[in-house]
Amino acid sequence: MSKFKKYLKRFGTDAAGYGLIILGLALGWLPGPGGIPLILAGLGLLSVHNHWAKRILHYLQENGIKVLDYIFPDKPWAKALHDFITISLLVAAGYLLIFQRSTITIGIAIGLVALAIADFLFNRTNLNKRNNK
């Protein structure tokens, strides 16, 4: 009976891990972090019994900050570009809210505002972090 419980526990852990990864991929299009935390949680569950998931999770933990440095480089033109993107997203959201009054466009406008706020905050956070060095 102990062997059966062991296999059942492994099956449940792996099923939950794969389920979280699939759910993360399905929700990845949503504004904000989307499915990234779900995918990481799924990899965390899968890494309990699978070495390939442990290697991927370790790689992401070691190199995750490089992605932010790539997206938000320490260059004045990049900071200005992110500010322009933020303003453009807010203008597009304002246009949708003022001139397009369907439920879908209101949802898209809210998503655009969330993306603009996230871009603005990440750009400013990197700016402050680099100025304090």
Tab-separated table of N, CA and C in Angstrom, residues 18-109:
chain	number	residue	atom	x	y	z
A	18	TYR	N	1.867	20.240	-14.089
A	18	TYR	CA	1.504	20.407	-15.501
A	18	TYR	C	0.245	21.265	-15.650
A	19	GLY	N	-0.702	21.075	-14.745
A	19	GLY	CA	-1.920	21.890	-14.790
A	19	GLY	C	-1.624	23.370	-14.595
A	20	LEU	N	-0.725	23.692	-13.653
A	20	LEU	CA	-0.366	25.098	-13.441
A	20	LEU	C	0.357	25.681	-14.650
A	21	ILE	N	1.204	24.885	-15.281
A	21	ILE	CA	1.899	25.378	-16.478
A	21	ILE	C	0.900	25.633	-17.603
A	22	ILE	N	-0.025	24.722	-17.815
A	22	ILE	CA	-1.041	24.906	-18.864
A	22	ILE	C	-1.918	26.115	-18.549
A	23	LEU	N	-2.320	26.256	-17.287
A	23	LEU	CA	-3.115	27.414	-16.886
A	23	LEU	C	-2.327	28.707	-17.060
A	24	GLY	N	-1.040	28.677	-16.742
A	24	GLY	CA	-0.194	29.857	-16.936
A	24	GLY	C	-0.072	30.246	-18.395
A	25	LEU	N	0.047	29.249	-19.273
A	25	LEU	CA	0.108	29.546	-20.708
A	25	LEU	C	-1.231	30.072	-21.218
A	26	ALA	N	-2.323	29.560	-20.668
A	26	ALA	CA	-3.650	30.011	-21.090
A	26	ALA	C	-3.927	31.439	-20.620
A	27	LEU	N	-3.395	31.816	-19.464
A	27	LEU	CA	-3.638	33.157	-18.924
A	27	LEU	C	-2.511	34.135	-19.247
A	28	GLY	N	-1.552	33.716	-20.042
A	28	GLY	CA	-0.404	34.561	-20.355
A	28	GLY	C	-0.735	35.834	-21.101
A	29	TRP	N	-1.840	35.877	-21.778
A	29	TRP	CA	-2.198	37.068	-22.561
A	29	TRP	C	-2.792	38.166	-21.689
A	30	LEU	N	-3.135	37.872	-20.462
A	30	LEU	CA	-3.734	38.882	-19.591
A	30	LEU	C	-2.699	39.929	-19.207
A	31	PRO	N	-3.125	41.157	-18.992
A	31	PRO	CA	-2.163	42.190	-18.583
A	31	PRO	C	-1.617	41.917	-17.187
A	32	GLY	N	-0.478	42.487	-16.936
A	32	GLY	CA	0.175	42.255	-15.657
A	32	GLY	C	1.100	41.062	-15.776
A	33	PRO	N	1.369	40.387	-14.692
A	33	PRO	CA	2.290	39.256	-14.775
A	33	PRO	C	1.690	38.077	-15.527
A	34	GLY	N	0.349	38.050	-15.679
A	34	GLY	CA	-0.288	36.982	-16.450
A	34	GLY	C	0.001	35.624	-15.868
A	35	GLY	N	0.542	34.739	-16.683
A	35	GLY	CA	0.747	33.373	-16.248
A	35	GLY	C	2.135	33.073	-15.721
A	36	ILE	N	3.014	34.067	-15.638
A	36	ILE	CA	4.391	33.808	-15.215
A	36	ILE	C	4.451	33.188	-13.819
A	37	PRO	N	3.740	33.734	-12.815
A	37	PRO	CA	3.805	33.079	-11.497
A	37	PRO	C	3.241	31.659	-11.505
A	38	LEU	N	2.232	31.422	-12.320
A	38	LEU	CA	1.667	30.070	-12.399
A	38	LEU	C	2.649	29.094	-13.038
A	39	ILE	N	3.341	29.538	-14.080
A	39	ILE	CA	4.333	28.681	-14.731
A	39	ILE	C	5.475	28.374	-13.775
A	40	LEU	N	5.929	29.378	-13.033
A	40	LEU	CA	6.999	29.142	-12.064
A	40	LEU	C	6.553	28.202	-10.941
A	41	ALA	N	5.311	28.356	-10.497
A	41	ALA	CA	4.795	27.444	-9.471
A	41	ALA	C	4.693	26.017	-10.019
A	42	GLY	N	4.267	25.886	-11.261
A	42	GLY	CA	4.205	24.569	-11.883
A	42	GLY	C	5.577	23.931	-12.011
A	43	LEU	N	6.580	24.734	-12.399
A	43	LEU	CA	7.942	24.213	-12.468
A	43	LEU	C	8.449	23.824	-11.087
A	44	GLY	N	8.051	24.602	-10.078
A	44	GLY	CA	8.445	24.263	-8.713
A	44	GLY	C	7.879	22.924	-8.278
A	45	LEU	N	6.630	22.663	-8.608
A	45	LEU	CA	6.042	21.361	-8.267
A	45	LEU	C	6.689	20.226	-9.057
A	46	LEU	N	6.938	20.472	-10.330
A	46	LEU	CA	7.539	19.432	-11.159
A	46	LEU	C	8.990	19.157	-10.770
A	47	SER	N	9.672	20.163	-10.207
A	47	SER	CA	11.078	19.978	-9.858
A	47	SER	C	11.262	19.052	-8.653
A	48	VAL	N	10.185	18.741	-7.954
A	48	VAL	CA	10.280	17.808	-6.829
A	48	VAL	C	10.687	16.412	-7.317
A	49	HIS	N	10.164	15.993	-8.477
A	49	HIS	CA	10.412	14.637	-8.964
A	49	HIS	C	11.137	14.586	-10.306
A	50	ASN	N	11.307	15.717	-10.980
A	50	ASN	CA	11.877	15.717	-12.332
A	50	ASN	C	13.114	16.614	-12.391
A	51	HIS	N	14.218	16.023	-12.833
A	51	HIS	CA	15.464	16.787	-12.898
A	51	HIS	C	15.433	17.851	-13.983
A	52	TRP	N	14.734	17.605	-15.082
A	52	TRP	CA	14.679	18.603	-16.153
A	52	TRP	C	13.982	19.867	-15.664
A	53	ALA	N	12.945	19.747	-14.854
A	53	ALA	CA	12.254	20.925	-14.331
A	53	ALA	C	13.132	21.652	-13.329
A	54	LYS	N	13.901	20.906	-12.549
A	54	LYS	CA	14.811	21.524	-11.582
A	54	LYS	C	15.885	22.335	-12.301
A	55	ARG	N	16.397	21.799	-13.424
A	55	ARG	CA	17.411	22.531	-14.198
A	55	ARG	C	16.829	23.811	-14.789
A	56	ILE	N	15.617	23.739	-15.335
A	56	ILE	CA	14.978	24.927	-15.912
A	56	ILE	C	14.712	25.963	-14.841
A	57	LEU	N	14.210	25.548	-13.702
A	57	LEU	CA	13.925	26.474	-12.610
A	57	LEU	C	15.204	27.126	-12.100
A	58	HIS	N	16.276	26.355	-11.969
A	58	HIS	CA	17.551	26.906	-11.528
A	58	HIS	C	18.090	27.915	-12.552
A	59	TYR	N	17.975	27.581	-13.835
A	59	TYR	CA	18.429	28.505	-14.884
A	59	TYR	C	17.652	29.826	-14.828
A	60	LEU	N	16.348	29.742	-14.641
A	60	LEU	CA	15.531	30.951	-14.567
A	60	LEU	C	15.861	31.782	-13.325
A	61	GLN	N	16.156	31.124	-12.220
A	61	GLN	CA	16.522	31.846	-11.012
A	61	GLN	C	17.863	32.558	-11.176
A	62	GLU	N	18.796	31.918	-11.859
A	62	GLU	CA	20.118	32.508	-12.043
A	62	GLU	C	20.129	33.631	-13.086
A	63	ASN	N	19.330	33.501	-14.137
A	63	ASN	CA	19.411	34.432	-15.259
A	63	ASN	C	18.194	35.331	-15.404
A	64	GLY	N	17.280	35.309	-14.459
A	64	GLY	CA	16.062	36.113	-14.572
A	64	GLY	C	16.326	37.602	-14.576
A	65	ILE	N	17.304	38.060	-13.808
A	65	ILE	CA	17.590	39.496	-13.737
A	65	ILE	C	18.173	40.010	-15.051
A	66	LYS	N	18.804	39.121	-15.817
A	66	LYS	CA	19.351	39.527	-17.106
A	66	LYS	C	18.240	39.931	-18.077
A	67	VAL	N	17.078	39.323	-17.930
A	67	VAL	CA	15.945	39.678	-18.784
A	67	VAL	C	15.525	41.116	-18.528
A	68	LEU	N	15.445	41.516	-17.259
A	68	LEU	CA	15.093	42.901	-16.943
A	68	LEU	C	16.148	43.869	-17.455
A	69	ASP	N	17.423	43.508	-17.339
A	69	ASP	CA	18.476	44.376	-17.860
A	69	ASP	C	18.418	44.476	-19.383
A	70	TYR	N	17.929	43.419	-20.035
A	70	TYR	CA	17.792	43.454	-21.487
A	70	TYR	C	16.587	44.305	-21.905
A	71	ILE	N	15.478	44.183	-21.188
A	71	ILE	CA	14.275	44.940	-21.535
A	71	ILE	C	14.414	46.400	-21.145
A	72	PHE	N	15.039	46.666	-20.001
A	72	PHE	CA	15.213	48.032	-19.500
A	72	PHE	C	16.702	48.351	-19.397
A	73	PRO	N	17.383	48.578	-20.548
A	73	PRO	CA	18.818	48.868	-20.486
A	73	PRO	C	19.076	50.236	-19.859
A	74	ASP	N	20.301	50.398	-19.366
A	74	ASP	CA	20.686	51.638	-18.697
A	74	ASP	C	21.175	52.657	-19.739
A	75	LYS	N	20.290	53.030	-20.633
A	75	LYS	CA	20.590	54.005	-21.688
A	75	LYS	C	19.507	55.076	-21.669
A	76	PRO	N	19.870	56.330	-21.880
A	76	PRO	CA	18.860	57.394	-21.873
A	76	PRO	C	17.798	57.220	-22.953
A	77	TRP	N	18.189	56.735	-24.128
A	77	TRP	CA	17.211	56.573	-25.204
A	77	TRP	C	16.190	55.485	-24.861
A	78	ALA	N	16.640	54.441	-24.143
A	78	ALA	CA	15.714	53.370	-23.770
A	78	ALA	C	14.709	53.850	-22.730
A	79	LYS	N	15.173	54.666	-21.790
A	79	LYS	CA	14.261	55.212	-20.784
A	79	LYS	C	13.234	56.133	-21.442
A	80	ALA	N	13.703	56.940	-22.415
A	80	ALA	CA	12.778	57.818	-23.141
A	80	ALA	C	11.797	57.000	-23.981
A	81	LEU	N	12.263	55.901	-24.551
A	81	LEU	CA	11.385	55.034	-25.339
A	81	LEU	C	10.302	54.423	-24.456
A	82	HIS	N	10.669	53.977	-23.269
A	82	HIS	CA	9.671	53.410	-22.358
A	82	HIS	C	8.682	54.478	-21.884
A	83	ASP	N	9.153	55.702	-21.698
A	83	ASP	CA	8.226	56.782	-21.353
A	83	ASP	C	7.258	57.055	-22.501
A	84	PHE	N	7.765	57.024	-23.731
A	84	PHE	CA	6.907	57.220	-24.901
A	84	PHE	C	5.877	56.092	-25.017
A	85	ILE	N	6.319	54.856	-24.772
A	85	ILE	CA	5.391	53.723	-24.818
A	85	ILE	C	4.306	53.881	-23.766
A	86	THR	N	4.683	54.305	-22.566
A	86	THR	CA	3.713	54.507	-21.490
A	86	THR	C	2.676	55.552	-21.877
A	87	ILE	N	3.137	56.681	-22.407
A	87	ILE	CA	2.210	57.747	-22.813
A	87	ILE	C	1.317	57.271	-23.956
A	88	SER	N	1.889	56.538	-24.909
A	88	SER	CA	1.098	56.032	-26.028
A	88	SER	C	0.007	55.063	-25.564
A	89	LEU	N	0.347	54.193	-24.631
A	89	LEU	CA	-0.649	53.261	-24.106
A	89	LEU	C	-1.767	53.991	-23.370
A	90	LEU	N	-1.414	55.022	-22.608
A	90	LEU	CA	-2.427	55.789	-21.895
A	90	LEU	C	-3.325	56.565	-22.864
A	91	VAL	N	-2.746	57.120	-23.935
A	91	VAL	CA	-3.546	57.828	-24.937
A	91	VAL	C	-4.495	56.857	-25.644
A	92	ALA	N	-3.980	55.672	-26.001
A	92	ALA	CA	-4.836	54.676	-26.660
A	92	ALA	C	-5.969	54.235	-25.732
A	93	ALA	N	-5.658	54.054	-24.438
A	93	ALA	CA	-6.698	53.677	-23.479
A	93	ALA	C	-7.729	54.789	-23.336
A	94	GLY	N	-7.274	56.029	-23.281
A	94	GLY	CA	-8.205	57.157	-23.190
A	94	GLY	C	-9.107	57.239	-24.411
A	95	TYR	N	-8.551	57.033	-25.590
A	95	TYR	CA	-9.349	57.043	-26.813
A	95	TYR	C	-10.429	55.970	-26.772
A	96	LEU	N	-10.037	54.763	-26.367
A	96	LEU	CA	-11.017	53.678	-26.301
A	96	LEU	C	-12.117	53.965	-25.281
A	97	LEU	N	-11.747	54.548	-24.156
A	97	LEU	CA	-12.744	54.834	-23.126
A	97	LEU	C	-13.688	55.965	-23.528
A	98	ILE	N	-13.186	56.934	-24.294
A	98	ILE	CA	-14.013	58.083	-24.667
A	98	ILE	C	-14.882	57.776	-25.888
A	99	PHE	N	-14.279	57.168	-26.928
A	99	PHE	CA	-14.983	57.050	-28.197
A	99	PHE	C	-15.565	55.656	-28.464
A	100	GLN	N	-15.083	54.643	-27.809
A	100	GLN	CA	-15.577	53.279	-28.027
A	100	GLN	C	-16.160	52.789	-26.715
A	101	ARG	N	-17.437	52.547	-26.671
A	101	ARG	CA	-18.085	52.226	-25.402
A	101	ARG	C	-18.586	50.782	-25.308
A	102	SER	N	-17.965	49.855	-26.007
A	102	SER	CA	-18.397	48.463	-25.857
A	102	SER	C	-17.644	47.816	-24.689
A	103	THR	N	-18.144	46.718	-24.226
A	103	THR	CA	-17.541	46.035	-23.081
A	103	THR	C	-16.133	45.546	-23.399
A	104	ILE	N	-15.935	45.063	-24.603
A	104	ILE	CA	-14.616	44.547	-24.987
A	104	ILE	C	-13.590	45.669	-25.022
A	105	THR	N	-13.942	46.809	-25.600
A	105	THR	CA	-12.978	47.900	-25.685
A	105	THR	C	-12.689	48.501	-24.311
A	106	ILE	N	-13.657	48.488	-23.420
A	106	ILE	CA	-13.391	48.962	-22.060
A	106	ILE	C	-12.406	48.007	-21.370
A	107	GLY	N	-12.563	46.719	-21.571
A	107	GLY	CA	-11.614	45.748	-21.027
A	107	GLY	C	-10.225	45.918	-21.610
A	108	ILE	N	-10.151	46.153	-22.914
A	108	ILE	CA	-8.855	46.395	-23.560
A	108	ILE	C	-8.222	47.665	-23.009
A	109	ALA	N	-9.029	48.707	-22.807
A	109	ALA	CA	-8.509	49.963	-22.259
A	109	ALA	C	-7.965	49.760	-20.850
